[in-house]
Amino acid sequence: MNAIILVIEDEKDIRDFVAKLLIDQGHTVYTAGKGIEGLDLVEKVSPDLVVLDLNLPDIDGESVCERIKDMRPETQVLMLTARDTSRDLARGLNLGADDYMTKPFEPEVLKARVHARLRTVDSDDEMLQVGDLTLDPKTHEVKRGEESIDLSPQEYKLLHYFMTNPNQVLTREMIIARIWESSPEIETRVVDVYVGYLRKKIDKDDNKPKLIHSVRGFGYMLKE
Ligand code: CA
């Protein structure tokens, strides 16, 4: 799985090292040196996983973790810390961190832990449904009612993202991070263009309720 990962770590050497390791694994990586900056990025790019240092200069990693889990409970948090007592471990996990690693760590161990966390995110290949729109992740078949809809790979990815996050506002930044992960410099209006393509295919029947809604000033939402 090509995931979106955010690394929040104030020590530049470690931050760069972890980022490079994960980029080499094919992931899209964002980095932050402070807790506040990290939380802003969580909102903007909706990472699948956050590698989070416990000791940060502004707000501590525990509070950052709590806020991440408040904002997006499905985000996996892998705590990274120099502390290694079992009391700290228990504290980290109590705060909702999904896993915990002490520094220094072996690159292979980090890779394995990240992989294990992401597997829990990616395990779901059940049929998705919103209203009479269905998407089968196994066959990539999309239907509105009984009618099959042909989508380009990019449109399919976009619709899959909408359907796994129904009734939620998806900002243009979140959509770019998810769909065009390898080219973060892409302009936000590209999102509008692709949402337009998708609308022409899934919301073309005037006798059916529209499913893709614009949320002015924010982005888009898929809902019945
Ligand atoms: Ca630190």
Tab-separated table of C-alpha atoms in Angstrom, residues 59-143:
chain	number	residue	atom	x	y	z
A	59	ILE	CA	3.419	20.560	22.854
A	60	ASP	CA	4.313	17.075	24.007
A	61	GLY	CA	3.712	14.034	21.844
A	62	GLU	CA	1.072	12.673	24.209
A	63	SER	CA	-1.186	15.689	23.640
A	64	VAL	CA	-0.469	15.575	19.926
A	65	CYS	CA	-1.502	11.920	19.882
A	66	GLU	CA	-4.723	12.652	21.759
A	67	ARG	CA	-5.632	15.405	19.333
A	68	ILE	CA	-4.861	13.270	16.305
A	69	LYS	CA	-7.149	10.552	17.642
A	70	ASP	CA	-9.868	13.134	18.354
A	71	MET	CA	-9.626	14.491	14.835
A	72	ARG	CA	-9.187	11.259	12.923
A	73	PRO	CA	-9.549	8.124	15.075
A	74	GLU	CA	-8.633	5.885	12.142
A	75	THR	CA	-5.139	7.408	11.884
A	76	GLN	CA	-2.489	4.989	13.076
A	77	VAL	CA	0.005	6.496	15.506
A	78	LEU	CA	3.446	5.026	15.984
A	79	MET	CA	5.123	6.719	18.940
A	80	LEU	CA	8.852	7.213	18.816
A	81	THR	CA	10.720	8.016	21.955
A	82	ALA	CA	13.976	7.930	23.810
A	83	ARG	CA	12.180	6.869	26.959
A	84	ASP	CA	12.021	3.154	27.303
A	85	THR	CA	10.464	2.287	30.627
A	86	SER	CA	7.363	0.153	30.628
A	87	ARG	CA	5.491	2.930	32.423
A	88	ASP	CA	6.009	5.208	29.428
A	89	LEU	CA	4.980	2.431	27.110
A	90	ALA	CA	1.709	1.967	28.972
A	91	ARG	CA	1.121	5.714	28.946
A	92	GLY	CA	1.708	5.961	25.222
A	93	LEU	CA	-0.667	3.144	24.439
A	94	ASN	CA	-3.284	4.458	26.869
A	95	LEU	CA	-3.331	7.704	24.979
A	96	GLY	CA	-4.321	5.885	21.865
A	97	ALA	CA	-0.956	5.302	20.211
A	98	ASP	CA	-1.227	2.105	18.190
A	99	ASP	CA	2.371	1.132	18.622
A	100	TYR	CA	5.474	2.339	20.351
A	101	MET	CA	9.173	2.301	19.480
A	102	THR	CA	12.175	3.413	21.451
A	103	LYS	CA	15.118	5.260	19.963
A	104	PRO	CA	17.593	4.226	18.733
A	105	PHE	CA	15.890	1.722	16.456
A	106	GLU	CA	16.887	-0.467	13.557
A	107	PRO	CA	15.592	0.702	10.166
A	108	GLU	CA	14.227	-2.767	9.480
A	109	VAL	CA	12.226	-2.711	12.683
A	110	LEU	CA	10.674	0.633	11.845
A	111	LYS	CA	9.780	-0.582	8.354
A	112	ALA	CA	8.171	-3.728	9.756
A	113	ARG	CA	6.170	-1.816	12.366
A	114	VAL	CA	4.914	0.703	9.831
A	115	HIS	CA	3.983	-2.100	7.471
A	116	ALA	CA	2.068	-3.905	10.206
A	117	ARG	CA	0.121	-0.760	11.123
A	118	LEU	CA	-0.746	-0.032	7.501
A	119	ARG	CA	-2.018	-3.546	6.953
A	120	THR	CA	-4.741	-2.865	9.477
A	121	VAL	CA	-5.760	0.203	7.430
A	122	ASP	CA	-5.699	-1.595	4.111
A	123	SER	CA	-7.376	-4.874	5.028
A	124	ASP	CA	-10.837	-3.788	4.019
A	125	ASP	CA	-11.949	-4.891	0.561
A	126	GLU	CA	-15.665	-5.075	1.238
A	127	MET	CA	-18.232	-3.710	-1.188
A	128	LEU	CA	-18.748	0.007	-0.651
A	129	GLN	CA	-22.174	1.588	-0.973
A	130	VAL	CA	-23.571	5.120	-0.754
A	131	GLY	CA	-27.210	5.418	-1.781
A	132	ASP	CA	-27.578	3.281	-4.910
A	133	LEU	CA	-23.943	3.805	-5.858
A	134	THR	CA	-21.754	0.751	-5.302
A	135	LEU	CA	-18.060	0.109	-5.706
A	136	ASP	CA	-16.475	-3.319	-5.509
A	137	PRO	CA	-12.789	-2.966	-4.549
A	138	LYS	CA	-12.098	-6.543	-5.674
A	139	THR	CA	-13.333	-6.142	-9.256
A	140	HIS	CA	-13.182	-2.302	-9.489
A	141	GLU	CA	-16.766	-2.446	-10.710
A	142	VAL	CA	-18.797	0.708	-10.117
A	143	LYS	CA	-22.563	0.866	-10.513
